[in-house]
GROMACS .gro file of C-alpha atoms in nm:
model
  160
    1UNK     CA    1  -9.457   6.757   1.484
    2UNK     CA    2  -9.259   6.738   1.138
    3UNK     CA    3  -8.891   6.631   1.210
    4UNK     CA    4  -8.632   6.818   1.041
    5UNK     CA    5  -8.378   6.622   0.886
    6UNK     CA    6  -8.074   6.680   0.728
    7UNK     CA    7  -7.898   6.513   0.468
    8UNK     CA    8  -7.478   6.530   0.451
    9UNK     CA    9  -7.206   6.360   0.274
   10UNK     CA   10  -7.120   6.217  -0.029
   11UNK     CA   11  -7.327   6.305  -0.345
   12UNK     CA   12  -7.250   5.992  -0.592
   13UNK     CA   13  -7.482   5.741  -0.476
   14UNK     CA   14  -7.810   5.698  -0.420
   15UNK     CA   15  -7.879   5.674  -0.016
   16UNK     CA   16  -8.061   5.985   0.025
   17UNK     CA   17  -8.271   5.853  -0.230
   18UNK     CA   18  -8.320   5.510  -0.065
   19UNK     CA   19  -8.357   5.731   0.295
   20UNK     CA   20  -8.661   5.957   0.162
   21UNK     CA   21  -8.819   5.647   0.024
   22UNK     CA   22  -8.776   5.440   0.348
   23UNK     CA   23  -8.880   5.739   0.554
   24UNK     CA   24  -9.198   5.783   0.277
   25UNK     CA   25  -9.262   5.386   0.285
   26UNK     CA   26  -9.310   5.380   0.700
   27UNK     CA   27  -9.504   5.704   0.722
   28UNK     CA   28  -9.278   5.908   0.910
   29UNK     CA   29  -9.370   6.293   0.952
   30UNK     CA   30  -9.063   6.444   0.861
   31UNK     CA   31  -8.941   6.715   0.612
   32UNK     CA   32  -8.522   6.644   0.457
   33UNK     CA   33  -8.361   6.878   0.337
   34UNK     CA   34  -7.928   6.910   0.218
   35UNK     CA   35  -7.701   7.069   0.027
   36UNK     CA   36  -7.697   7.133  -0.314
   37UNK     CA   37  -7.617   6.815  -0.513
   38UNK     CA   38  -7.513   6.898  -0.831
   39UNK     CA   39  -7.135   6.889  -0.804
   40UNK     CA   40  -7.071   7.164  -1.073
   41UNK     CA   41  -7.318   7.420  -0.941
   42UNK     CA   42  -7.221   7.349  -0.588
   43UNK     CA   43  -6.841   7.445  -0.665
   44UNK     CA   44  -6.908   7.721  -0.930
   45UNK     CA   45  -7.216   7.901  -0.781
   46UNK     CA   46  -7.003   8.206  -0.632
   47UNK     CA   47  -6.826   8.314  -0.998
   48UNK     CA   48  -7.154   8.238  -1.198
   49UNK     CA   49  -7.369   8.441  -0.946
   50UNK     CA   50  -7.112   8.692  -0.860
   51UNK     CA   51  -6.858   8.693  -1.134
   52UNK     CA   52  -6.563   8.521  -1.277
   53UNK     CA   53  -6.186   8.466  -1.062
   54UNK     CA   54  -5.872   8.456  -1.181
   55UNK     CA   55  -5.766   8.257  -0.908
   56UNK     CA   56  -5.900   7.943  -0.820
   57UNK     CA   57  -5.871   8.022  -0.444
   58UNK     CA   58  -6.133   8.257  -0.517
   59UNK     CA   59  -6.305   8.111  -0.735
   60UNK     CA   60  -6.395   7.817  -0.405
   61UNK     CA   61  -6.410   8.061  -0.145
   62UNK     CA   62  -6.694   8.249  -0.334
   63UNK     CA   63  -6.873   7.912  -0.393
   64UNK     CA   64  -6.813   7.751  -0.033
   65UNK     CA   65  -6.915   8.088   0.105
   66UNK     CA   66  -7.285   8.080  -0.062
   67UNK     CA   67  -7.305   7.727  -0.022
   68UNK     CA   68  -7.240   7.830   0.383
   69UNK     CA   69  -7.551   7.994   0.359
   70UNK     CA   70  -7.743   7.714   0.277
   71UNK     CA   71  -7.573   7.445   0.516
   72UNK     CA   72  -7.568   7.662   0.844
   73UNK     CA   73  -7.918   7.764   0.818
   74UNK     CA   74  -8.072   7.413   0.754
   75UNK     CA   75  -7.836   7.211   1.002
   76UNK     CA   76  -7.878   7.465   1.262
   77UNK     CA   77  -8.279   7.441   1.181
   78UNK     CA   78  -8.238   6.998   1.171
   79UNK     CA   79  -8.378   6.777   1.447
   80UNK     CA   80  -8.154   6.538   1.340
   81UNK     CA   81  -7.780   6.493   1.107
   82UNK     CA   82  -7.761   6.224   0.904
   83UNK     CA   83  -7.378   6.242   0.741
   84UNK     CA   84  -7.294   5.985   0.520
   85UNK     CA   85  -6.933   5.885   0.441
   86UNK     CA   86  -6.860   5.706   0.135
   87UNK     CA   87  -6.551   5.545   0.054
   88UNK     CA   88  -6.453   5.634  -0.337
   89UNK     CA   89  -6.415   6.016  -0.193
   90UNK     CA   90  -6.260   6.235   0.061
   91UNK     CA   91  -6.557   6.416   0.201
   92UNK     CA   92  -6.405   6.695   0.416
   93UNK     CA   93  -6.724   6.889   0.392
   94UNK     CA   94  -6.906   6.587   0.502
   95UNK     CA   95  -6.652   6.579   0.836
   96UNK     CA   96  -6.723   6.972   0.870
   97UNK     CA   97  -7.072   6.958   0.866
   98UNK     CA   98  -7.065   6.645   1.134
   99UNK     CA   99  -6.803   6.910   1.331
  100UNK     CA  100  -7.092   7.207   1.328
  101UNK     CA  101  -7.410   6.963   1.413
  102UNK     CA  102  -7.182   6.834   1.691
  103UNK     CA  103  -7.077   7.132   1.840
  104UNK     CA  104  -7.458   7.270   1.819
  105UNK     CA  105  -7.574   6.967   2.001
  106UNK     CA  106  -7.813   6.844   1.692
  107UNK     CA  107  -7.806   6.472   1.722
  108UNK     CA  108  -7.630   6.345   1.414
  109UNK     CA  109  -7.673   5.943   1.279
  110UNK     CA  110  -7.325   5.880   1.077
  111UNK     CA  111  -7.379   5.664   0.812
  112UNK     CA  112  -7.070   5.430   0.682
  113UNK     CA  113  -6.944   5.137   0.573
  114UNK     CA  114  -6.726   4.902   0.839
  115UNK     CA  115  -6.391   4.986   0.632
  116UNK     CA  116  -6.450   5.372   0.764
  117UNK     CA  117  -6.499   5.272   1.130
  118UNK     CA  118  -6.111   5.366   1.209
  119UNK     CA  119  -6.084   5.663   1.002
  120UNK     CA  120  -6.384   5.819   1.152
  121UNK     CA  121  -6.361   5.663   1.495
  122UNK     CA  122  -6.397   6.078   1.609
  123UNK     CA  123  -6.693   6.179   1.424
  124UNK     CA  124  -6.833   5.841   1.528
  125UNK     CA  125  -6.750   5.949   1.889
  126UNK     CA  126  -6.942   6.233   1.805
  127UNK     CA  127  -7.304   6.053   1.700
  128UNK     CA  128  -7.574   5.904   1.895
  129UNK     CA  129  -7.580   5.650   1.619
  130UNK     CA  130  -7.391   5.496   1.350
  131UNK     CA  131  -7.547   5.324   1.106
  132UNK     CA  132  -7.382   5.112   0.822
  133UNK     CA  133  -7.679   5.142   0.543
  134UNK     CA  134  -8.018   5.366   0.440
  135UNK     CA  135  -8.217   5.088   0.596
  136UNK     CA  136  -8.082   5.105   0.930
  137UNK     CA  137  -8.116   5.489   0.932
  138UNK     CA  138  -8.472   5.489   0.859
  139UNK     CA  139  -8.536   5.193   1.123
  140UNK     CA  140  -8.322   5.446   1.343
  141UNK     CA  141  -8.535   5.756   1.245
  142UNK     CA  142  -8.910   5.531   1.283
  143UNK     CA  143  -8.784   5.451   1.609
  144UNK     CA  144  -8.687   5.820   1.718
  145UNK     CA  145  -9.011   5.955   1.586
  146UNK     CA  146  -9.275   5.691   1.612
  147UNK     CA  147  -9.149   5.432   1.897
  148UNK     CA  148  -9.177   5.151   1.644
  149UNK     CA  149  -8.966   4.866   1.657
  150UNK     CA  150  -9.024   4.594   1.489
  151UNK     CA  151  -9.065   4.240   1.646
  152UNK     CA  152  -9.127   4.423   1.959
  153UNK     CA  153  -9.396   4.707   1.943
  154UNK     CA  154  -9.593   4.544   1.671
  155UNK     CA  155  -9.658   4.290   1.929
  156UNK     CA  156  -9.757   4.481   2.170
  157UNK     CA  157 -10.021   4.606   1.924
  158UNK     CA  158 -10.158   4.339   1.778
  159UNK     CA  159 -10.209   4.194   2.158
  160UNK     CA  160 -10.437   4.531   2.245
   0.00000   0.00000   0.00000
């Protein structure tokens, strides 16, 4: 089987990146998938699809609506929810996203650093895991989907 898994949270670093690579490096069958990451096409994809606003209101609601379309089908299709939380930026769509995968049951990792823990101590509530950086997430993730673990299985196999 090819896991689904979805990527959410902050867009101005690199750990999906250094997630896909991980994922790539230990051979694990899975498929990600997220939102849109260019910040300016994210926010202004309503008024340059369906015309301009006056009002800035608007002008978000169209864009968070299409971009609705996107993030409810492919975290309602994810095995798993990785949201990361970075801490330059409020991430409010980050938190909603956790909110939805949570109350769908998807099993979400949250992924942030220890000066989050008390903020987030909710969404963290919320996770079967919460992971601190990329690495751990993919050691998470080879775990889920392969049962490797390393100082322990790799024993086992080099002992059959």
């Amino acid at each position: 089987m090819t896991w689904s898994i979805y990527l959410s949270g902050e867009i101005h670093t690199d750990w999906r990146e250094q997630i896909e690579a991980g994922a790539k490096a230990a051979e694990l069958n899975v498929a990600f998938s997220g939102p849109v990451t260019h910040h300016e096409a994210s926010d202004d994809c309503g008024v340059a699809i369906l015309g301009p606003e006056l009002n800035k209101f608007w002008h978000d609601h169209k864009g968070a609506q299409i971009n609705a379309i996107r993030t409810r089908t492919l975290i309602e299709a994810a095995d798993v929810v990785v949201v990361r939380f970075g801490d330059k930026y409020k991430q409010w769509n980050a938190a909603f996203d956790a909110g939805y995968a949570a109350a769908l049951g998807t099993p979400m990792i949250i992924l942030h650093g220890p000066e989050n823990a008390h903020a987030l101590k909710e969404v963290d509530a919320a996770a079967l895991a919460v992971a601190e950086t990329p690495e751990q997430v993919v050691a998470i993730l080879r775990y889920v989907i392969d049962g490797a673990l390393p100082g322990y299985t790799d024993k086992r196999q080099a002992a059959e």
